[in-house]
mmCIF file of C-alpha atoms in Angstrom:
data_model
loop_
_atom_site.group_PDB
_atom_site.id
_atom_site.type_symbol
_atom_site.label_atom_id
_atom_site.label_comp_id
_atom_site.label_asym_id
_atom_site.label_seq_id
_atom_site.Cartn_x
_atom_site.Cartn_y
_atom_site.Cartn_z
ATOM 1 C CA MET A 1 97.653 112.658 59.569
ATOM 2 C CA LYS A 2 97.234 109.567 61.728
ATOM 3 C CA GLU A 3 93.607 108.525 62.161
ATOM 4 C CA THR A 4 92.334 108.169 65.729
ATOM 5 C CA HIS A 5 88.898 107.798 67.264
ATOM 6 C CA ASP A 6 87.287 109.071 70.456
ATOM 7 C CA LEU A 7 84.437 107.044 71.971
ATOM 8 C CA GLY A 8 83.340 109.808 74.317
ATOM 9 C CA ALA A 9 79.916 110.550 72.882
ATOM 10 C CA ALA A 10 78.762 108.132 70.211
ATOM 11 C CA GLY A 11 77.858 104.528 69.598
ATOM 12 C CA ASP A 12 75.403 101.976 70.941
ATOM 13 C CA ALA A 13 75.867 100.214 74.256
ATOM 14 C CA GLY A 14 76.749 96.572 73.932
ATOM 15 C CA GLY A 15 79.647 94.254 74.620
ATOM 16 C CA PRO A 16 81.768 91.381 73.420
ATOM 17 C CA GLY A 17 79.779 88.202 73.881
ATOM 18 C CA ASP A 18 82.653 85.735 74.022
ATOM 19 C CA LEU A 19 84.343 86.600 77.331
ATOM 20 C CA GLY A 20 82.057 84.641 79.656
ATOM 21 C CA ALA A 21 80.739 87.523 81.762
ATOM 22 C CA ARG A 22 78.331 86.530 84.528
ATOM 23 C CA THR A 23 75.334 88.839 84.498
ATOM 24 C CA PRO A 24 73.164 89.564 86.328
ATOM 25 C CA SER A 25 75.613 89.443 89.219
ATOM 26 C CA PRO A 26 74.463 87.809 92.487
ATOM 27 C CA LEU A 27 72.666 89.790 95.185
ATOM 28 C CA GLU A 28 73.525 88.358 98.609
ATOM 29 C CA ALA A 29 71.889 89.010 101.968
ATOM 30 C CA VAL A 30 74.435 89.666 104.723
ATOM 31 C CA GLU A 31 73.733 89.185 108.417
ATOM 32 C CA ASP A 32 75.544 92.044 110.143
ATOM 33 C CA GLU A 33 74.430 93.007 113.628
ATOM 34 C CA ARG A 34 75.428 96.629 113.068
ATOM 35 C CA PHE A 35 72.491 96.759 110.642
ATOM 36 C CA THR A 36 70.065 94.140 111.965
ATOM 37 C CA ARG A 37 69.879 95.612 115.478
ATOM 38 C CA ARG A 38 68.668 98.838 113.887
ATOM 39 C CA GLY A 39 66.029 97.106 111.792
ATOM 40 C CA LEU A 40 68.041 97.420 108.578
ATOM 41 C CA ARG A 41 68.787 94.824 105.912
ATOM 42 C CA LEU A 42 72.233 94.737 104.281
ATOM 43 C CA LEU A 43 72.664 93.254 100.816
ATOM 44 C CA LEU A 44 75.789 92.983 98.676
ATOM 45 C CA LYS A 45 75.547 93.241 94.901
ATOM 46 C CA ARG A 46 78.497 91.077 93.871
ATOM 47 C CA ASP A 47 79.678 92.755 90.693
ATOM 48 C CA ASP A 48 83.159 91.529 91.649
ATOM 49 C CA LEU A 49 82.007 88.098 90.410
ATOM 50 C CA ILE A 50 81.064 89.204 86.876
ATOM 51 C CA HIS A 51 84.415 88.264 85.357
ATOM 52 C CA PRO A 52 87.755 87.209 86.899
ATOM 53 C CA ASP A 53 89.725 89.795 84.892
ATOM 54 C CA LEU A 54 87.172 92.476 83.946
ATOM 55 C CA VAL A 55 85.853 92.888 87.449
ATOM 56 C CA GLY A 56 82.608 94.572 88.419
ATOM 57 C CA ASN A 57 81.773 97.990 87.107
ATOM 58 C CA LYS A 58 84.783 97.765 84.779
ATOM 59 C CA TRP A 59 83.013 95.106 82.723
ATOM 60 C CA ARG A 60 79.837 97.172 82.569
ATOM 61 C CA LYS A 61 81.755 100.289 81.461
ATOM 62 C CA LEU A 62 84.293 98.655 79.164
ATOM 63 C CA ALA A 63 82.039 96.227 77.289
ATOM 64 C CA PRO A 64 80.187 98.875 75.257
ATOM 65 C CA ASN A 65 83.435 100.715 74.541
ATOM 66 C CA LEU A 66 85.092 97.486 73.388
ATOM 67 C CA ALA A 67 82.172 96.722 71.119
ATOM 68 C CA ALA A 68 82.318 100.186 69.567
ATOM 69 C CA SER A 69 86.097 100.037 69.076
ATOM 70 C CA ALA A 70 85.748 96.938 66.854
ATOM 71 C CA GLY A 71 89.198 95.550 67.630
ATOM 72 C CA LEU A 72 91.187 98.771 67.127
ATOM 73 C CA PRO A 73 94.010 99.622 69.580
ATOM 74 C CA LEU A 74 92.925 101.363 72.781
ATOM 75 C CA LEU A 75 94.534 104.277 74.617
ATOM 76 C CA THR A 76 93.238 105.288 78.018
ATOM 77 C CA PHE A 77 94.239 107.060 81.233
ATOM 78 C CA GLY A 78 94.608 106.384 84.940
ATOM 79 C CA GLY A 79 96.576 106.757 88.146
ATOM 80 C CA ALA A 80 99.115 104.392 89.624
ATOM 81 C CA TYR A 81 96.408 102.220 91.233
ATOM 82 C CA SER A 82 93.798 102.487 88.492
ATOM 83 C CA ASN A 83 91.392 99.557 88.323
ATOM 84 C CA HIS A 84 90.355 100.901 84.928
ATOM 85 C CA LEU A 85 93.869 100.528 83.522
ATOM 86 C CA ARG A 86 94.047 97.004 84.926
ATOM 87 C CA ALA A 87 90.743 96.027 83.339
ATOM 88 C CA THR A 88 91.592 97.609 79.983
ATOM 89 C CA ALA A 89 94.902 95.748 79.876
ATOM 90 C CA ALA A 90 93.157 92.474 80.698
ATOM 91 C CA ALA A 91 90.554 93.089 77.990
ATOM 92 C CA GLY A 92 93.325 93.722 75.495
ATOM 93 C CA ARG A 93 94.983 90.427 76.400
ATOM 94 C CA LEU A 94 91.735 88.472 76.182
ATOM 95 C CA LEU A 95 90.695 90.003 72.865
ATOM 96 C CA GLY A 96 94.116 90.337 71.259
ATOM 97 C CA VAL A 97 93.862 94.147 71.177
ATOM 98 C CA ALA A 98 96.854 96.451 71.712
ATOM 99 C CA THR A 99 96.470 98.765 74.726
ATOM 100 C CA ILE A 100 98.275 101.900 75.899
ATOM 101 C CA GLY A 101 97.876 103.318 79.396
ATOM 102 C CA VAL A 102 98.765 106.955 80.080
ATOM 103 C CA VAL A 103 99.687 107.054 83.782
ATOM 104 C CA ARG A 104 99.668 110.149 85.982
ATOM 105 C CA GLY A 105 103.132 110.752 87.509
ATOM 106 C CA GLU A 106 106.284 110.894 85.381
ATOM 107 C CA GLU A 107 108.414 110.060 88.434
ATOM 108 C CA LEU A 108 106.885 106.577 88.547
ATOM 109 C CA ALA A 109 108.874 105.580 85.466
ATOM 110 C CA ALA A 110 112.031 105.315 87.580
ATOM 111 C CA ARG A 111 110.425 103.214 90.330
ATOM 112 C CA PRO A 112 109.510 99.524 90.516
ATOM 113 C CA LEU A 113 105.985 98.947 89.266
ATOM 114 C CA ASN A 114 103.360 98.509 91.944
ATOM 115 C CA PRO A 115 101.284 95.289 91.697
ATOM 116 C CA SER A 116 98.474 96.982 89.764
ATOM 117 C CA LEU A 117 100.739 98.465 87.088
ATOM 118 C CA GLU A 118 102.828 95.304 87.049
ATOM 119 C CA GLN A 119 99.715 93.370 86.098
ATOM 120 C CA CYS A 120 98.932 95.904 83.355
ATOM 121 C CA ALA A 121 102.385 95.364 81.880
ATOM 122 C CA ALA A 122 102.084 91.590 82.164
ATOM 123 C CA ASP A 123 98.853 91.814 80.173
ATOM 124 C CA GLY A 124 100.690 93.654 77.391
ATOM 125 C CA MET A 125 99.740 97.240 78.129
ATOM 126 C CA ARG A 126 102.285 99.854 77.097
ATOM 127 C CA LEU A 127 102.581 102.270 80.024
ATOM 128 C CA VAL A 128 103.305 105.933 79.282
ATOM 129 C CA PHE A 129 104.123 108.007 82.372
ATOM 130 C CA VAL A 130 103.454 111.748 82.104
ATOM 131 C CA ASP A 131 103.843 114.649 84.507
ATOM 132 C CA ARG A 132 100.781 115.856 86.377
ATOM 133 C CA ALA A 133 100.393 119.048 84.354
ATOM 134 C CA THR A 134 100.281 117.050 81.130
ATOM 135 C CA TYR A 135 97.838 114.610 82.685
ATOM 136 C CA ARG A 136 95.486 117.389 83.774
ATOM 137 C CA ALA A 137 95.567 118.743 80.215
ATOM 138 C CA LYS A 138 95.018 115.357 78.578
ATOM 139 C CA ASP A 139 91.784 116.496 76.902
ATOM 140 C CA ASP A 140 93.452 119.497 75.298
ATOM 141 C CA PRO A 141 93.707 118.820 71.531
ATOM 142 C CA GLU A 142 97.441 119.593 71.356
ATOM 143 C CA VAL A 143 98.264 117.416 74.360
ATOM 144 C CA ARG A 144 96.043 114.624 73.061
ATOM 145 C CA ALA A 145 97.793 114.769 69.670
ATOM 146 C CA ARG A 146 101.186 114.504 71.359
ATOM 147 C CA LEU A 147 100.101 111.496 73.389
ATOM 148 C CA LEU A 148 98.774 109.817 70.249
ATOM 149 C CA ARG A 149 101.873 110.540 68.189
ATOM 150 C CA ASP A 150 103.462 107.147 68.866
ATOM 151 C CA ALA A 151 100.174 105.221 69.000
ATOM 152 C CA PRO A 152 99.211 102.729 66.270
ATOM 153 C CA GLN A 153 97.031 103.819 63.358
ATOM 154 C CA GLY A 154 93.334 103.991 64.256
ATOM 155 C CA THR A 155 93.875 104.053 68.016
ATOM 156 C CA VAL A 156 90.631 104.541 69.972
ATOM 157 C CA VAL A 157 90.680 106.888 72.982
ATOM 158 C CA VAL A 158 88.711 105.826 76.059
ATOM 159 C CA PRO A 159 88.479 108.474 78.825
ATOM 160 C CA GLU A 160 89.840 108.195 82.350
ATOM 161 C CA GLY A 161 87.947 105.625 84.379
ATOM 162 C CA GLY A 162 86.192 104.498 81.209
ATOM 163 C CA SER A 163 83.418 106.993 81.964
ATOM 164 C CA ASN A 164 81.738 108.279 78.818
ATOM 165 C CA ALA A 165 78.213 108.125 77.396
ATOM 166 C CA LEU A 166 78.723 104.527 76.284
ATOM 167 C CA ALA A 167 79.896 103.453 79.733
ATOM 168 C CA VAL A 168 77.090 105.287 81.526
ATOM 169 C CA ARG A 169 74.480 103.581 79.362
ATOM 170 C CA GLY A 170 76.241 100.270 79.992
ATOM 171 C CA CYS A 171 75.745 100.745 83.749
ATOM 172 C CA VAL A 172 71.984 101.208 83.415
ATOM 173 C CA ALA A 173 71.677 97.398 83.514
ATOM 174 C CA LEU A 174 73.077 97.414 87.053
ATOM 175 C CA GLY A 175 70.179 99.576 88.181
ATOM 176 C CA ARG A 176 67.663 97.414 86.367
ATOM 177 C CA GLU A 177 69.024 94.323 88.109
ATOM 178 C CA LEU A 178 68.321 96.024 91.454
ATOM 179 C CA ARG A 179 64.807 97.301 90.712
ATOM 180 C CA GLY A 180 62.545 96.446 93.630
ATOM 181 C CA ARG A 181 65.387 94.748 95.542
ATOM 182 C CA ALA A 182 66.623 97.595 97.787
ATOM 183 C CA ASP A 183 65.570 101.039 98.952
ATOM 184 C CA VAL A 184 69.063 102.530 98.935
ATOM 185 C CA VAL A 185 71.901 101.391 96.657
ATOM 186 C CA ALA A 186 75.385 102.418 97.740
ATOM 187 C CA VAL A 187 78.328 102.621 95.355
ATOM 188 C CA ALA A 188 81.880 103.922 95.599
ATOM 189 C CA CYS A 189 82.728 106.602 93.030
ATOM 190 C CA GLY A 190 85.850 107.539 91.133
ATOM 191 C CA THR A 191 84.811 109.323 87.950
ATOM 192 C CA GLY A 192 81.066 108.907 88.620
ATOM 193 C CA GLY A 193 80.132 106.914 85.511
ATOM 194 C CA THR A 194 78.797 103.892 87.382
ATOM 195 C CA LEU A 195 76.567 106.019 89.606
ATOM 196 C CA ALA A 196 75.291 108.002 86.624
ATOM 197 C CA GLY A 197 74.056 104.872 84.862
ATOM 198 C CA LEU A 198 72.995 102.977 87.988
ATOM 199 C CA ALA A 199 70.673 105.791 89.074
ATOM 200 C CA ALA A 200 69.034 105.853 85.658
ATOM 201 C CA GLY A 201 68.265 102.143 85.840
ATOM 202 C CA LEU A 202 66.598 102.067 89.266
ATOM 203 C CA GLY A 203 62.858 102.184 89.768
ATOM 204 C CA PRO A 204 60.604 104.734 91.507
ATOM 205 C CA GLY A 205 61.282 105.160 95.224
ATOM 206 C CA GLN A 206 64.866 103.917 94.985
ATOM 207 C CA ARG A 207 67.952 106.112 95.282
ATOM 208 C CA VAL A 208 71.700 105.821 94.912
ATOM 209 C CA LEU A 209 74.089 106.900 97.641
ATOM 210 C CA GLY A 210 77.545 107.584 96.221
ATOM 211 C CA PHE A 211 80.783 107.518 98.223
ATOM 212 C CA PRO A 212 83.540 109.466 96.431
ATOM 213 C CA ALA A 213 86.984 107.930 96.858
ATOM 214 C CA LEU A 214 88.567 111.312 96.065
ATOM 215 C CA ARG A 215 88.301 114.568 97.940
ATOM 216 C CA GLY A 216 87.514 117.870 96.291
ATOM 217 C CA GLY A 217 83.727 118.139 96.014
ATOM 218 C CA PHE A 218 83.760 118.166 92.209
ATOM 219 C CA LEU A 219 82.013 114.869 91.503
ATOM 220 C CA GLY A 220 78.413 116.071 91.547
ATOM 221 C CA ALA A 221 78.981 118.304 88.538
ATOM 222 C CA GLU A 222 80.800 115.477 86.742
ATOM 223 C CA ILE A 223 77.880 113.083 87.261
ATOM 224 C CA ARG A 224 75.375 115.628 86.027
ATOM 225 C CA ALA A 225 77.487 116.170 82.903
ATOM 226 C CA LEU A 226 77.744 112.412 82.299
ATOM 227 C CA GLN A 227 73.970 112.017 82.559
ATOM 228 C CA GLU A 228 73.483 114.943 80.210
ATOM 229 C CA GLY A 229 75.733 113.274 77.646
ATOM 230 C CA ALA A 230 74.182 109.826 78.014
ATOM 231 C CA PHE A 231 70.485 110.642 78.519
ATOM 232 C CA GLY A 232 70.073 114.311 77.641
ATOM 233 C CA GLY A 233 69.424 115.342 81.244
ATOM 234 C CA PRO A 234 69.116 114.176 84.875
ATOM 235 C CA ALA A 235 68.117 110.553 85.453
ATOM 236 C CA GLY A 236 67.154 108.888 88.722
ATOM 237 C CA ALA A 237 67.558 109.907 92.348
ATOM 238 C CA TRP A 238 71.040 110.123 93.823
ATOM 239 C CA ASN A 239 73.182 111.995 96.297
ATOM 240 C CA LEU A 240 76.799 111.925 97.470
ATOM 241 C CA GLU A 241 78.216 111.292 100.937
ATOM 242 C CA GLU A 242 81.617 113.009 100.870
ATOM 243 C CA ARG A 243 82.901 112.322 104.391
ATOM 244 C CA PHE A 244 84.593 108.984 103.806
ATOM 245 C CA HIS A 245 87.406 109.530 101.296
ATOM 246 C CA PHE A 246 89.990 109.135 104.110
ATOM 247 C CA GLY A 247 92.161 111.932 102.787
ATOM 248 C CA GLY A 248 92.030 111.182 99.081
ATOM 249 C CA PHE A 249 92.396 108.582 96.382
ATOM 250 C CA ALA A 250 94.210 105.358 97.383
ATOM 251 C CA ARG A 251 94.648 106.634 100.962
ATOM 252 C CA VAL A 252 94.167 103.668 103.286
ATOM 253 C CA PRO A 253 94.940 104.689 106.885
ATOM 254 C CA PRO A 254 95.114 102.082 109.694
ATOM 255 C CA GLU A 255 91.475 102.699 110.704
ATOM 256 C CA LEU A 256 90.234 101.757 107.234
ATOM 257 C CA GLU A 257 92.640 98.823 107.009
ATOM 258 C CA ALA A 258 91.351 97.468 110.319
ATOM 259 C CA PHE A 259 87.738 97.929 109.229
ATOM 260 C CA ALA A 260 88.318 96.039 105.970
ATOM 261 C CA ASP A 261 90.047 93.189 107.794
ATOM 262 C CA ASP A 262 87.184 92.989 110.306
ATOM 263 C CA PHE A 263 84.527 93.005 107.550
ATOM 264 C CA ALA A 264 86.395 90.206 105.769
ATOM 265 C CA ALA A 265 86.550 88.162 108.987
ATOM 266 C CA ARG A 266 82.828 88.668 109.634
ATOM 267 C CA HIS A 267 81.599 87.850 106.150
ATOM 268 C CA GLY A 268 84.326 85.978 104.267
ATOM 269 C CA LEU A 269 84.672 88.732 101.664
ATOM 270 C CA ALA A 270 88.110 90.039 100.719
ATOM 271 C CA VAL A 271 87.540 93.795 100.637
ATOM 272 C CA GLU A 272 89.128 95.999 97.975
ATOM 273 C CA ARG A 273 90.622 99.004 99.788
ATOM 274 C CA VAL A 274 90.668 101.917 97.340
ATOM 275 C CA TYR A 275 86.915 102.018 96.666
ATOM 276 C CA VAL A 276 84.838 99.262 98.268
ATOM 277 C CA ALA A 277 86.216 99.584 101.811
ATOM 278 C CA LYS A 278 85.351 103.285 101.908
ATOM 279 C CA MET A 279 81.787 102.601 100.757
ATOM 280 C CA LEU A 280 81.257 99.826 103.324
ATOM 281 C CA TYR A 281 82.812 101.890 106.120
ATOM 282 C CA GLY A 282 80.520 104.769 105.226
ATOM 283 C CA LEU A 283 77.441 102.541 105.268
ATOM 284 C CA VAL A 284 78.291 101.199 108.727
ATOM 285 C CA ARG A 285 78.851 104.720 110.065
ATOM 286 C CA LEU A 286 75.595 105.993 108.559
ATOM 287 C CA ALA A 287 73.703 103.045 110.045
ATOM 288 C CA GLU A 288 75.205 103.814 113.450
ATOM 289 C CA GLU A 289 74.197 107.477 113.068
ATOM 290 C CA GLY A 290 70.578 106.528 112.342
ATOM 291 C CA ALA A 291 70.644 107.820 108.783
ATOM 292 C CA PHE A 292 68.351 105.033 107.514
ATOM 293 C CA PRO A 293 64.789 104.468 108.798
ATOM 294 C CA ARG A 294 63.948 101.052 110.273
ATOM 295 C CA GLY A 295 62.919 98.612 107.565
ATOM 296 C CA THR A 296 65.310 100.058 104.972
ATOM 297 C CA ALA A 297 67.039 97.583 102.667
ATOM 298 C CA VAL A 298 70.522 98.840 101.780
ATOM 299 C CA ALA A 299 72.475 97.270 98.927
ATOM 300 C CA GLY A 300 76.215 97.895 98.619
ATOM 301 C CA VAL A 301 77.663 97.365 95.144
ATOM 302 C CA VAL A 302 80.963 95.475 95.342
ATOM 303 C CA THR A 303 82.589 97.073 92.318
ATOM 304 C CA GLY A 304 85.972 95.374 92.534
ATOM 305 C CA SER A 305 88.235 92.867 94.227
ATOM 306 C CA PRO A 306 91.655 93.308 95.847
ATOM 307 C CA GLU A 307 94.609 93.915 93.551
ATOM 308 C CA PRO A 308 96.375 90.987 91.912
ATOM 309 C CA TYR A 309 100.038 90.249 92.430
ATOM 310 C CA GLY A 310 101.208 89.261 88.983
ATOM 311 C CA ARG A 311 104.661 89.215 87.416
ATOM 312 C CA SER A 312 105.486 91.383 84.463
ATOM 313 C CA GLY A 313 108.656 89.766 83.206
ATOM 314 C CA GLY A 314 111.216 92.123 81.679
ATOM 315 C CA ILE A 315 110.098 95.759 81.832
ATOM 316 C CA ARG A 316 112.153 98.713 80.657
ATOM 317 C CA ALA A 317 111.602 102.478 80.472
ATOM 318 C CA VAL A 318 112.164 104.537 77.310
ATOM 319 C CA ARG A 319 111.362 108.147 76.411
ATOM 320 C CA ALA A 320 108.536 108.558 73.873
ATOM 321 C CA GLY A 321 105.482 110.684 73.062
ATOM 322 C CA GLY A 322 106.098 113.380 75.662
ATOM 323 C CA GLY A 323 106.495 110.925 78.553
ATOM 324 C CA TRP A 324 108.324 107.910 79.860
ATOM 325 C CA VAL A 325 107.204 104.511 78.580
ATOM 326 C CA ARG A 326 107.414 101.229 80.487
ATOM 327 C CA GLN A 327 106.958 98.362 78.086
ATOM 328 C CA PRO A 328 107.819 94.645 77.992
ATOM 329 C CA SER A 329 111.366 93.973 76.861
ATOM 330 C CA ALA A 330 111.858 92.002 73.663
ATOM 331 C CA GLY A 331 111.200 88.355 74.367
ATOM 332 C CA SER A 332 108.872 88.978 77.323
ATOM 333 C CA SER A 333 105.081 88.734 77.301
ATOM 334 C CA GLY A 334 102.948 91.504 75.754
ATOM 335 C CA LEU A 335 103.908 94.105 73.155
ATOM 336 C CA ASP A 336 107.336 93.639 71.609
ATOM 337 C CA ALA A 337 109.814 96.372 72.443
ATOM 338 C CA ALA A 338 109.770 97.555 68.828
ATOM 339 C CA ASP A 339 106.015 98.142 68.767
ATOM 340 C CA PRO A 340 104.908 101.794 68.706
#
């Protein structure tokens, strides 16, 4: 039987020390009249500047998982616009580690890669496209075994979004960096791992305000479960503001697009749309609604930067492991076509 590993619940937080990560990330004061005229102070925690390839919360979540994997191949999961897949692929390129990304949506195998997945492929990630039913059942032992059937010996499984106990403990440092610096810390949420660790690292009197990028109302239970796994119980003060998902994950209607463009023009910050724009839009709306008392310092965590527009070279699709695989053709960058 092929040996595989799951980093969902064990190991010590830590990270590769040779990738040049910039921590602590800068905390910048922003003059924005939508806040200042209400007696509020807006700060931006620039986690997007931690590393050019392993951006923001992805560095904080991936570093301890990379350390625990000790150079073994990595298999992980994500959607078509997953920042986590992008970061995992980049980490694999930088560290010389093979990576496999299981992507939700078998139909995507027949379409041109979007810029995010194109960058994953350019960084050597083997993309396996599966139908949505299979993706939802990815934690089932039989489904997991099928997905791992064509993976290299010793492959390490990292969960969707990189959110496990290791990742949550890795994000505690973000909270510690903000102790005493803000009253409210806002963060966009996908799987909830960043918020779970961030809240645990903050000091007394501080709280985290999470902005889910997905609809459904399920995230609170997920965060509580992540904190249980990482710390043995609840940690820190936090709550979720669920009004600003704009219809669901990766939905960017014209109103949000215009807001992000305006914020960029005001402050010279290119705004990532899938997560960060929704968090910033929500903060502005809450400020306008009077949700924060005068004198409140609000810090928004910039967890990512806009998507890259790389080139993947020759990419082809083949059937393998219960799904369609997009992998570099022989002679292109990344895994050779003969690799499992």
